[in-house]
Coordinates of C-alpha atoms (C1' of nucleotides) in Angstrom, one line a residue:
Chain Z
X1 CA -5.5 28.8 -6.2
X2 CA -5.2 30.6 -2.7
X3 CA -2.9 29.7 0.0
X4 CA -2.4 30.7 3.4
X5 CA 1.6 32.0 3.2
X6 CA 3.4 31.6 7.0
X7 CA 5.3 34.9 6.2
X8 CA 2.9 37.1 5.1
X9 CA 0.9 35.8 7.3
X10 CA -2.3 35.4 4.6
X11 CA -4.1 33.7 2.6
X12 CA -3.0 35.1 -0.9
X13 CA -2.8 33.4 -4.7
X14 CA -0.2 31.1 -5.2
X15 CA 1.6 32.9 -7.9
X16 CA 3.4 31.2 -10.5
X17 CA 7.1 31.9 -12.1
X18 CA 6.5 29.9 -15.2
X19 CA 2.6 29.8 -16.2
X20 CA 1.6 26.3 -15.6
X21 CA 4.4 25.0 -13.8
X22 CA 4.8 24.5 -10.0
X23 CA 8.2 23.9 -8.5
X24 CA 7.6 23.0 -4.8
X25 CA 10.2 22.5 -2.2
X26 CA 9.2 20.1 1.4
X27 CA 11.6 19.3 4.1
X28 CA 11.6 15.4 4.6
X29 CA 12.1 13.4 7.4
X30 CA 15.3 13.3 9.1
X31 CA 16.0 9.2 8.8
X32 CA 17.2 8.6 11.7
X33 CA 14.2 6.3 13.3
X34 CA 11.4 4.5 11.6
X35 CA 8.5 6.7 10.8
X36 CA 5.4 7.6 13.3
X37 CA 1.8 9.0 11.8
X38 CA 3.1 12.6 12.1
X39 CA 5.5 12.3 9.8
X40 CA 2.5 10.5 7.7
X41 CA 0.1 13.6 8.3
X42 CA 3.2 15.5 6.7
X43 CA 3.3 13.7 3.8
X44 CA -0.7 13.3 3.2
X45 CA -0.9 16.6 3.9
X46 CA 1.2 17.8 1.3
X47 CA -0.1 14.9 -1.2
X48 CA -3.2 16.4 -1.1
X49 CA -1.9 19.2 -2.4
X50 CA 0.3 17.8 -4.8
X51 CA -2.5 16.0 -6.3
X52 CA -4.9 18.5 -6.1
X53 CA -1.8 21.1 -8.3
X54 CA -1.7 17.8 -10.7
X55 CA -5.3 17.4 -10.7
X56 CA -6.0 21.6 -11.8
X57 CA -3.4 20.7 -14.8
X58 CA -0.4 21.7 -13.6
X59 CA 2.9 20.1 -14.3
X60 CA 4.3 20.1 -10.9
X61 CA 8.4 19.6 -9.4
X62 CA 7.5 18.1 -6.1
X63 CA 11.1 17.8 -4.3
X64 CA 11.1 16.0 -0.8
X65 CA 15.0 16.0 0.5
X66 CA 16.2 13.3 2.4
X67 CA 18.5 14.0 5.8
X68 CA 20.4 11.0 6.1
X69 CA 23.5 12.6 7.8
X70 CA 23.0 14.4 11.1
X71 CA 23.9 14.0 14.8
X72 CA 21.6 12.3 16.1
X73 CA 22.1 9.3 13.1
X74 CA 25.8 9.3 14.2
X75 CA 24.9 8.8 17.5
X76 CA 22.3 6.7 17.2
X77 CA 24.3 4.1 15.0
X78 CA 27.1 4.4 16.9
X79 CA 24.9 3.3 20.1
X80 CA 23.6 0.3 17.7
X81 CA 27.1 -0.4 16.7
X82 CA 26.4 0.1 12.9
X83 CA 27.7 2.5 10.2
X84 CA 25.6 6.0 10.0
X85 CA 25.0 5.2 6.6
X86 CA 23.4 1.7 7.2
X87 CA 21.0 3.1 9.3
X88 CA 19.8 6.0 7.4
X89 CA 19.8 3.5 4.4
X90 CA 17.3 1.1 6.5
X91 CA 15.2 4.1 7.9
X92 CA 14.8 5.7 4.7
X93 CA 13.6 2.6 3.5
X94 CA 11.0 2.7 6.3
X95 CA 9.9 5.8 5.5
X96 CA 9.2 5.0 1.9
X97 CA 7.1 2.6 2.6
X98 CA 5.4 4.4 4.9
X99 CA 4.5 6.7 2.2
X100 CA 3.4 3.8 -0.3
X101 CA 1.2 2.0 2.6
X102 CA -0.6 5.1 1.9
X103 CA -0.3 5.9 -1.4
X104 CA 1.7 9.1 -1.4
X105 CA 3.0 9.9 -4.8
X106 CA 6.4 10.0 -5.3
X107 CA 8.0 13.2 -5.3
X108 CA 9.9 14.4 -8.7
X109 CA 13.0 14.3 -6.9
X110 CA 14.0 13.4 -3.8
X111 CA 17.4 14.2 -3.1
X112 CA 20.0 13.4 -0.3
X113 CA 22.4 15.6 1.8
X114 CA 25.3 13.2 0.9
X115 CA 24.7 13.4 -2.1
X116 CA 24.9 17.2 -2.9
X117 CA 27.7 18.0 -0.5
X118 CA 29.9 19.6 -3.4
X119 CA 26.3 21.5 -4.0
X120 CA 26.5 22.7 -0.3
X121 CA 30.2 23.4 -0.4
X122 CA 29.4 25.8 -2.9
X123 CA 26.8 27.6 -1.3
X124 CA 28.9 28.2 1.9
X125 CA 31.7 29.6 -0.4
X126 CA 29.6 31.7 -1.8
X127 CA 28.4 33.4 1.6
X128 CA 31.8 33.5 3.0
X129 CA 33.1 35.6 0.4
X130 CA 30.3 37.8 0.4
X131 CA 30.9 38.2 3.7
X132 CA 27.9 36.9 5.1
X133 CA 29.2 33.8 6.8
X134 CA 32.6 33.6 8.8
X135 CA 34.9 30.1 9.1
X136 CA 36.2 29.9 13.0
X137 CA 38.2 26.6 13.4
X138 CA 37.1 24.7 10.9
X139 CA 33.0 25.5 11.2
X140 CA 31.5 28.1 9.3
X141 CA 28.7 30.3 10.9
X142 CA 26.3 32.4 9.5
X143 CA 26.3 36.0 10.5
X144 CA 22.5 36.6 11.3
X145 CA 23.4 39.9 12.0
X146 CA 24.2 40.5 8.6
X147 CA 20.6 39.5 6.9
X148 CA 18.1 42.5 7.7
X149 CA 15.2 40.4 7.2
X150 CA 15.9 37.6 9.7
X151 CA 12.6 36.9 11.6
X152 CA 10.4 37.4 8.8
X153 CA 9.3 34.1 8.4
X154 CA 8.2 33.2 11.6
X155 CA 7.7 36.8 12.7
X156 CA 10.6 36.6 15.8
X157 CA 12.4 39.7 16.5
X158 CA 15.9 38.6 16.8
X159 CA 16.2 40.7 19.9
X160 CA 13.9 39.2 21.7
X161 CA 14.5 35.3 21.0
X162 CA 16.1 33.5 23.6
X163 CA 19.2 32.8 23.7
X164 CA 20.5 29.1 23.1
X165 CA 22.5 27.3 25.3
X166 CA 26.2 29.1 25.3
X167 CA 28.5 27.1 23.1
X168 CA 29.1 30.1 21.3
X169 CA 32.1 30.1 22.0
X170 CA 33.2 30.2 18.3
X171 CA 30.1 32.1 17.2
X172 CA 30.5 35.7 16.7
X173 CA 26.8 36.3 17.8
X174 CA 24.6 33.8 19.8
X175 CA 22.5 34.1 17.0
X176 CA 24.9 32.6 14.3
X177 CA 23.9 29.2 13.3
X178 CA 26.6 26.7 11.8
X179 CA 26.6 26.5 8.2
X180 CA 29.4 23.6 8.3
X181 CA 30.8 21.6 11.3
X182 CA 34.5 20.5 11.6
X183 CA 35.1 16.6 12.3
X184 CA 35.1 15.3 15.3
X185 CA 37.0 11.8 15.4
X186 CA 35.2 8.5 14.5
X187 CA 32.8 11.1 12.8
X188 CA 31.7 11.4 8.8
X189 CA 33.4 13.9 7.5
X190 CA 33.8 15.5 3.5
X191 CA 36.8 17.4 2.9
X192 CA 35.9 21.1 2.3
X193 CA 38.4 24.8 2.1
X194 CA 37.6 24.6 6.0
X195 CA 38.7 21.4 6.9
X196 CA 37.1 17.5 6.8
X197 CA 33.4 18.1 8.4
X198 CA 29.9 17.8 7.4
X199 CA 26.9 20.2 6.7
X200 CA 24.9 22.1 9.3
X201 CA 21.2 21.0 9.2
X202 CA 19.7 24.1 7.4
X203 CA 22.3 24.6 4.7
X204 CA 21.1 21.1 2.6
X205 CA 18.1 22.1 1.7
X206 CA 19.2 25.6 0.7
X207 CA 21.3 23.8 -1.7
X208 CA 19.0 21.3 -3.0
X209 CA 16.0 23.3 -3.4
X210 CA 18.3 25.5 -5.9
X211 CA 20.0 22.6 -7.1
X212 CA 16.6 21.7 -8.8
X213 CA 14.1 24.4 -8.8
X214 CA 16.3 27.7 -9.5
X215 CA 17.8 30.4 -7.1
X216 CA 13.8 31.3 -7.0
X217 CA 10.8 28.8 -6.8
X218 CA 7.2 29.1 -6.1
X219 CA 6.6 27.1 -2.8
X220 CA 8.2 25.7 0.2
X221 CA 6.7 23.8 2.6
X222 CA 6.9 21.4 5.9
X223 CA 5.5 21.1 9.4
X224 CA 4.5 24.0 11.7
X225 CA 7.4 22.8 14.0
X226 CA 10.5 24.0 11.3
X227 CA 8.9 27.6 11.0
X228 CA 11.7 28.5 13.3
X229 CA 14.6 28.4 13.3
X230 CA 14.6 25.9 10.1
X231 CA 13.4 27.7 7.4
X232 CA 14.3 30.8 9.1
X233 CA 17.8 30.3 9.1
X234 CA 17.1 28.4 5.4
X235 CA 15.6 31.8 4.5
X236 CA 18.4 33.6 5.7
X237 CA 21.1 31.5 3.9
X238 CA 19.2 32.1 1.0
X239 CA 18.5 35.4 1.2
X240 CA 22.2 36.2 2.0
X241 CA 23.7 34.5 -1.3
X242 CA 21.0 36.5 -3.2
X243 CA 19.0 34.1 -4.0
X244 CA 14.9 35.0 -4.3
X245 CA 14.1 31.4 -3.0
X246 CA 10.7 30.4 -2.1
X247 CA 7.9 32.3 -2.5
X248 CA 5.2 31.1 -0.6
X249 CA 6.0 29.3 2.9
X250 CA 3.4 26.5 3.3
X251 CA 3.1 24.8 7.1
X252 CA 0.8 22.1 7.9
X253 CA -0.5 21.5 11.4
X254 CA 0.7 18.0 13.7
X255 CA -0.7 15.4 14.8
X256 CA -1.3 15.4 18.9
X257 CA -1.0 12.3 20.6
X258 CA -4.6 11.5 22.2
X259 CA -4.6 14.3 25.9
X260 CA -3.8 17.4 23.2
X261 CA -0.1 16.6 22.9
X262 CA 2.1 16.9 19.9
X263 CA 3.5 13.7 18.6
X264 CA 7.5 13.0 18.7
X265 CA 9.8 10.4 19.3
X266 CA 11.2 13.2 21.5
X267 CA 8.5 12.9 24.0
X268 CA 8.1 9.2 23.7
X269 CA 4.3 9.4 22.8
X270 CA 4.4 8.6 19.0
X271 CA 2.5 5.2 17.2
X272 CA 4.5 4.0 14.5
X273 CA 3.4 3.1 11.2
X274 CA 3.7 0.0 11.2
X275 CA 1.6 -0.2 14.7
X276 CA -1.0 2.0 12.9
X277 CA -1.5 0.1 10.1
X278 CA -2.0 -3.2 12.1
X279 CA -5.3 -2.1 13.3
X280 CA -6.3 -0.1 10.9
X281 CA -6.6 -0.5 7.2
X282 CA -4.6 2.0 4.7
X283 CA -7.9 3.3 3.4
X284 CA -8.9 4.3 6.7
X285 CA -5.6 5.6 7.6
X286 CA -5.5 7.5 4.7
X287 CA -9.0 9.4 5.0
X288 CA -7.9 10.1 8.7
X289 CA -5.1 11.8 7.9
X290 CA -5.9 13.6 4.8
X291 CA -9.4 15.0 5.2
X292 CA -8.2 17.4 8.0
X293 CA -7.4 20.7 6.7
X294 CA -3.6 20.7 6.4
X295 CA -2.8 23.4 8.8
X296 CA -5.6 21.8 11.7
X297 CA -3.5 19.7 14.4
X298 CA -5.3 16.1 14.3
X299 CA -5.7 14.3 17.7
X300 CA -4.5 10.6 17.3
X301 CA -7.7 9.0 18.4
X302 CA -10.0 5.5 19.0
X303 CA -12.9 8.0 17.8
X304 CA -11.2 10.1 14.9
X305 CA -10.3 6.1 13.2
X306 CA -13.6 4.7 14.0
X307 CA -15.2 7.9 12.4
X308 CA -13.0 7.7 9.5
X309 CA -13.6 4.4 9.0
X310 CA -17.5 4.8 9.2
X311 CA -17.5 8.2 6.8
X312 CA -15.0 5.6 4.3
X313 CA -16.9 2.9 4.5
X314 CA -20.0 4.7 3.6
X315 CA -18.4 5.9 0.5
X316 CA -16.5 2.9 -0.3
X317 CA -20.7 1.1 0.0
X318 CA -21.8 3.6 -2.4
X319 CA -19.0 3.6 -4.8
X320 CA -19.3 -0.5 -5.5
X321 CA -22.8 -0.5 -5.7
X322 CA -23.1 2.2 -8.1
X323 CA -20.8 1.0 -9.7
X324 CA -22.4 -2.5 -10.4
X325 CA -25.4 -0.7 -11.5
X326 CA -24.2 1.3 -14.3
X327 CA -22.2 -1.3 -16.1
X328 CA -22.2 -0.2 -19.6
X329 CA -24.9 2.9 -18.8
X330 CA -24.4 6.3 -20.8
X331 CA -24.3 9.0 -18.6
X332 CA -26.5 11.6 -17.8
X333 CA -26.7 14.8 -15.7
X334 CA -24.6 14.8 -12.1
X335 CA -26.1 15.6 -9.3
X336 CA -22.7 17.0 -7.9
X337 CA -20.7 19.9 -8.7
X338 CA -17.1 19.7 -9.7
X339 CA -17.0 23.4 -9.7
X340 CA -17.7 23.7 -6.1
X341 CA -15.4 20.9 -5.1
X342 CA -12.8 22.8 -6.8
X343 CA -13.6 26.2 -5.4
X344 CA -13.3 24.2 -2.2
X345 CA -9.9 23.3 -3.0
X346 CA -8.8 26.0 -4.5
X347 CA -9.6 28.1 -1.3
X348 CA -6.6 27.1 0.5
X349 CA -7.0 22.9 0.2
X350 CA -10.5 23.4 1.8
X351 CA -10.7 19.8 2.2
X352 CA -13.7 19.4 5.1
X353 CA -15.6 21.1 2.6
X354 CA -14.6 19.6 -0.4
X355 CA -15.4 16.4 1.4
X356 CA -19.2 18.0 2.1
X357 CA -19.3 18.0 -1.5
X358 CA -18.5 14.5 -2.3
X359 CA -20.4 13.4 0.5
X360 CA -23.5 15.2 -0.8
X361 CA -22.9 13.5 -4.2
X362 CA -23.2 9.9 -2.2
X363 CA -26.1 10.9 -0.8
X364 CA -27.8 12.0 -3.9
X365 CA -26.3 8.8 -5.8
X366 CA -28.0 6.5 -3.6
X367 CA -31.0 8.0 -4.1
X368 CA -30.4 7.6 -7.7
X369 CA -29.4 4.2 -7.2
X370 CA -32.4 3.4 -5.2
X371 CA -34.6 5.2 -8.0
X372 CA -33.2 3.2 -10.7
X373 CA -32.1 6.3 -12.3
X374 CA -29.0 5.1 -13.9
X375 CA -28.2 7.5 -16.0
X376 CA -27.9 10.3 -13.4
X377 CA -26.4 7.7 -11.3
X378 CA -23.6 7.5 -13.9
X379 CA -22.6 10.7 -14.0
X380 CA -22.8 11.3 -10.3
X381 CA -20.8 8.7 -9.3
X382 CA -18.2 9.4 -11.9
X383 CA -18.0 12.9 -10.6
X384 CA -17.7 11.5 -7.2
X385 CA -14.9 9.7 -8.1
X386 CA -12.9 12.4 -9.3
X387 CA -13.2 13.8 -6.3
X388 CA -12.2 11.1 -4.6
X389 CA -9.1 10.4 -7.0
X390 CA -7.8 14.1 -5.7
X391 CA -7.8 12.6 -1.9
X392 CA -6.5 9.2 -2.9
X393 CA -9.9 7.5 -1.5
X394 CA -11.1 6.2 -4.7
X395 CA -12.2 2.3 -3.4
X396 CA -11.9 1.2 -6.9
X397 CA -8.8 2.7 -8.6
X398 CA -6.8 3.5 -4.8
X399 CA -8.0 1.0 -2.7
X400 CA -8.8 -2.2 -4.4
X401 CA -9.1 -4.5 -1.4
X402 CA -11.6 -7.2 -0.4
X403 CA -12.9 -7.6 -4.2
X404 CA -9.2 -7.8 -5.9
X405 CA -7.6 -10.6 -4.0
X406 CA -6.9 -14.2 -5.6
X407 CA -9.0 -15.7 -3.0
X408 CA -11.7 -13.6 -4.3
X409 CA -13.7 -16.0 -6.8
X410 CA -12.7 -18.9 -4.0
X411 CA -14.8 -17.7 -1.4
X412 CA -17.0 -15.9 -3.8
X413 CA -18.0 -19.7 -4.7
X414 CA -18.2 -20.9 -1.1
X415 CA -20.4 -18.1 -0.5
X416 CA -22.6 -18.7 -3.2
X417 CA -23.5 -22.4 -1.6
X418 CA -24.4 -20.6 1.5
X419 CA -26.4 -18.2 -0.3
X420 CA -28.2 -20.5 -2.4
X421 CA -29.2 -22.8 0.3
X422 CA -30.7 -19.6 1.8
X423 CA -33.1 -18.6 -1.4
X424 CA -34.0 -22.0 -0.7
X425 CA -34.6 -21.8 2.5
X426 CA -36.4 -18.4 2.0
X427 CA -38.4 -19.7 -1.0
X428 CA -40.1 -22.3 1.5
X429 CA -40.6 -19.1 4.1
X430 CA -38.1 -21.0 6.5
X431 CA -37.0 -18.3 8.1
X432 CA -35.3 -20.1 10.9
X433 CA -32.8 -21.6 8.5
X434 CA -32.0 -18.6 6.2
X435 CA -31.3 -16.6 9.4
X436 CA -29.2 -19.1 11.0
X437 CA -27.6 -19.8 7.3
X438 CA -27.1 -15.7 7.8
X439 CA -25.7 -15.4 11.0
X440 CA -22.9 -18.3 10.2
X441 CA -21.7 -15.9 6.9
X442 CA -21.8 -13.2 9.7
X443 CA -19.7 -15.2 12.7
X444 CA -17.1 -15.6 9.9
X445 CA -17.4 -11.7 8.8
X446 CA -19.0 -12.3 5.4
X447 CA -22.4 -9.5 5.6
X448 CA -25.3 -10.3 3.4
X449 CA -27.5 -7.8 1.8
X450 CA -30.9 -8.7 -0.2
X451 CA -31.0 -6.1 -2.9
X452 CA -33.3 -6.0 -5.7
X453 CA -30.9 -7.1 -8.2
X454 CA -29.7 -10.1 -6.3
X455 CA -28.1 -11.0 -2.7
X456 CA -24.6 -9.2 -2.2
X457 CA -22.0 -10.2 0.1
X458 CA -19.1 -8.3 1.5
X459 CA -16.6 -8.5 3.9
X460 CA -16.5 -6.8 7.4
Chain K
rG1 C1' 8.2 37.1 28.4
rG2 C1' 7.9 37.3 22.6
rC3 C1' 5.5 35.3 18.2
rC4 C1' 1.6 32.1 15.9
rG5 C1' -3.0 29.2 15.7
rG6 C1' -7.5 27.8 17.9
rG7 C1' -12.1 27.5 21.4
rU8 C1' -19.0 26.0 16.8
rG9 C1' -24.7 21.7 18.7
rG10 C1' -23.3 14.4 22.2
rC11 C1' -18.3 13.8 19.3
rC12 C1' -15.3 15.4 14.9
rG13 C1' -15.4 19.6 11.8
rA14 C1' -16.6 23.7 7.6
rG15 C1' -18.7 28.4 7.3
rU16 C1' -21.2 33.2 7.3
rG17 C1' -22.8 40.2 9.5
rG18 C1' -29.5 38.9 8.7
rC19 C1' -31.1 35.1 3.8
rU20 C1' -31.2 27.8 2.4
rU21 C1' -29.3 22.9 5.3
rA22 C1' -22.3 22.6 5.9
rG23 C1' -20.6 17.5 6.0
rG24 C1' -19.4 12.9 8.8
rC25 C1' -20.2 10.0 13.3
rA26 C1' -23.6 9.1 17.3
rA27 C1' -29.1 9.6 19.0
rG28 C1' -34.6 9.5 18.1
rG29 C1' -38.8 8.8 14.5
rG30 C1' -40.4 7.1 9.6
rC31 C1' -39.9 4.4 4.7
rC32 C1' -37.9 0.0 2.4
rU33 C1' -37.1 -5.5 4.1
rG34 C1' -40.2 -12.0 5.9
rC35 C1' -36.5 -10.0 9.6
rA36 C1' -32.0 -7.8 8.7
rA37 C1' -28.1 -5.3 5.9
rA38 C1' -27.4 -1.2 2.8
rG39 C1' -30.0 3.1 1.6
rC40 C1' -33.5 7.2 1.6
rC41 C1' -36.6 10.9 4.4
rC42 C1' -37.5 13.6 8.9
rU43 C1' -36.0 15.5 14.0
rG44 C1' -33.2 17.9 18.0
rU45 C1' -29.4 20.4 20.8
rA46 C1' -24.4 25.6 18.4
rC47 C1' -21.2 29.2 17.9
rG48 C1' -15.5 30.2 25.4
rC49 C1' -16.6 34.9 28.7
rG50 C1' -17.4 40.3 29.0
rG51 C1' -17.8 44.8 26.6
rG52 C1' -18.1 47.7 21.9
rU53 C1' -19.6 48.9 16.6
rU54 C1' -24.4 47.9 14.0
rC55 C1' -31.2 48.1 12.6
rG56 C1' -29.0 43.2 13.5
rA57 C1' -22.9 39.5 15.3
rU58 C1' -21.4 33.0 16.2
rU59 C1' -19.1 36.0 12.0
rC60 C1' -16.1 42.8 12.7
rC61 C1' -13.3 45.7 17.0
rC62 C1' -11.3 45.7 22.2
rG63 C1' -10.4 43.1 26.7
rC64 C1' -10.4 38.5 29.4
rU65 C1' -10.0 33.3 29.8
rC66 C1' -8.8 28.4 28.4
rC67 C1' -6.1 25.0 24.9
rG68 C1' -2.1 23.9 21.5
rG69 C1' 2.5 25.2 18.6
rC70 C1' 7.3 27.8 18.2
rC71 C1' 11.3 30.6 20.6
rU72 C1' 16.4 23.7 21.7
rC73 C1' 16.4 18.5 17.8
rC74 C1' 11.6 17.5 15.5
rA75 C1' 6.8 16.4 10.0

RNA sequence: GGCCGGGUGGCCGAGUGGCUUAGGCAAGGGCCUGCAAAGCCCUGUACGCGGGUUCGAUUCCCGCUCCGGCCUCCA
């Protein structure tokens, strides 16, 4: 499989260490707020891929890391008057099941900073004896001076970034970033050969992603926005305790708010999760977010979830119907091609046109379906469904909803009274009162459709 | 100012030096239907601007322009 790789600059192979293994590496949220669709596109973005590694027979490491100590946590618990840890307890809680609304597998691990601070502790030692890293009252800084590839990542020439605001006063270089940051009072703090104080935000992941993937692992990824200085400076820790580390750099695009703006809290124009899913169902959600190519920016729209929710629904339509209609058929020949939907994939998570594929195979199945070629129709629509399996949109295995609820055979049975005084009403030619019978089913979102094996009924 | 990505038909969005249509949504016509619904078939409008290379460029090269991202926390 070929992926674009942010430091080269190029789509290339994804080479492997160990033949049939993937160890991947993605920066996680920061749980400091409750979750807004961005950080949803991350993590459908990089299911996608996860699936689609899973799906080509890989075994697959998937490590998401969890930041649940960082300034703006302290601050913002100590504004709510709670504990830092009770509130990245509860947000991190939000965030997972912001993933599961969606259907986001679980990564293989999915560590947290306090919980590999001896890990971290380490790592720092290691680059201060090596010279590398320098403690100045109680922080620890990194020289960046002293890595020669610094900038390779996100292609910055060190001499030409700008220069932060100056608190440098203990750096050495305005460039240094802190590796470890003394206490301040009412602050968490770990004890550590510099003094009680807590990790810088780049160092954790540098830590965990060799903690469970090895000094050298095949992929890291995240959003566009931590190309620099994140995985930079990451790169640069890395690098500087001689560690290979990643080996491929994966970003994925973000989401704009609707006007062409990226979506943060920072900028006050995100929609949560939770406010996304109230008007809009998971399915829908899910096809809007992942059927973008990952590195594309997606404009949080009215149109893009009323078109995703039309393309779904027109697959979900197919997918029961065909399925009803080969009920204990053997299959035949597919009138879809696996092989291209994987060459799709393959060629950089090609999913627009992986999704031409599948949608070409709906079209062809209801043709079959509307032939009476069952056989065919078999095969097709199983085909289609693996496809659909790799993007999570499966209505039958991902998204049971309308037909799987306890209600189900209730209504199922109200309906049928409706339905049968219709046929009766349709058998006499009264078309007055099987049209008004219709349009009450309708008023209460139940649609009826006269198909030759019978009348169907769904909800809308 | 530096670095990155992008401007494709009404909208979203792939792709390619000429060859066969991406795909979805929307629109128009037809078929099916008692009428619908669902579905199938058909139809149309494209490649930001200006140069260059080429027999031929939307697709390669140069310049311009517009949009977005990063250079500060951020998925």
């Amino acid at each position: 499989m070929r992926l674009y790789d942010t430091r080269t600059r190029v789509v290339r192979p994804l080479q492997l260490q160990r033949e049939g293994h993937v160890g991947i590496y993605v920066c996680g949220p920061t749980v400091q707020a409750r979750p807004h669709v961005g950080h949803l596109r991350s993590a459908v973005a990089l299911d996608v891929l996860h699936r689609w590694l899973l799906a080509s027979g890989l075994e697959v490491t998937f490590v998401r890391n969890v930041t649940d100590v960082d300034d703006k946590i302290i601050n913002d618990a100590q504004a709510n008057g709670e504990p830092w840890w009770a509130l990245s307890t509860r947000m991190t809680r939000a965030f997972t099941q912001a993933y599961d609304s969606v259907h986001v597998l679980p990564p293989t691990v999915e560590p947290r900073v306090t919980g590999h601070i001896p890990q971290i502790i380490a790592l720092i030692e290691l680059l201060v004896a090596n010279g590398t890293a320098y403690a100045s009252e109680g922080d620890v800084y990194l020289s960046v001076r002293s890595v020669p590839t610094y900038g390779e990542i996100s292609n910055q020439n060190p001499d030409a970034l700008r220069q932060g605001a100056a608190d440098a006063s203990l750096k050495r270089d305005p460039l240094d970033f802190a590796l470890w940051k003394s206490a301040k009072p009412d602050e968490p703090s770990w004890p550590s050969p510099w003094g009680p104080g807590r990790p810088g935000w780049h160092i954790e992941c540098s830590a965990m992603a060799v903690e469970y993937l090895g000094t050298t692992f095949d992929l890291h990824g995240g959003g566009l926005d931590l190309v620099f200085p994140h995985h930079e400076n990451e790169n640069a820790q890395s690098t500087a305790a001689g560690h290979g580390f990643a080996r491929h750099w994966l970003h994925h695009g973000l989401i704009t708010a609707a006007g062409g703006e990226k979506m943060s809290k920072s900028l006050g124009n995100s929609v949560l999760v939770t406010d996304a899913l109230e008007a809009t169902p998971p399915a829908v959600l899910r096809y809007a977010l992942g059927t973008s190519h990952y590195r594309s920016t997606v404009e949080w729209s009215d149109t893009v979830l009323s078109e995703s929710a039309a393309a779904y629904a027109r697959i979900e339509t197919f997918v029961r119907n065909a399925t009803e209609a080969v009920a204990g058929v053997e299959p035949g020949e597919s009138k879809v091609s696996w092989e291209e939907f994987a060459a799709a994939m393959d060629d950089d998570l090609n999913v627009s046109s992986a999704l031409a594929t599948i949608h070409n195979g709906v079209r062809a199945g209801n043709a079959l379906l509307a032939a009476g070629e069952l056989p065919a129709l078999a095969a097709t629509l199983a085909e289609v469904r693996r496809m659909l399996a790799v993007l999570c949109l499966d209505p039958v295995t991902d998204w049971p909803t309308s037909g799987s609820s306890e209600l189900t055979p209730v209504v199922d049975a109200l309906v049928q009274l409706a339905v049968e005084a219709r046929a009766d009403a349709r058998e006499r030619k009264d078309w007055t009162q099987a049209d008004a019978l219709r349009d009450r089913l309708a008023a209460a979102g139940i649609t009826l459709e006269d198909t030759a094996g019978g009348v169907r009924w769904r909800l809308t």
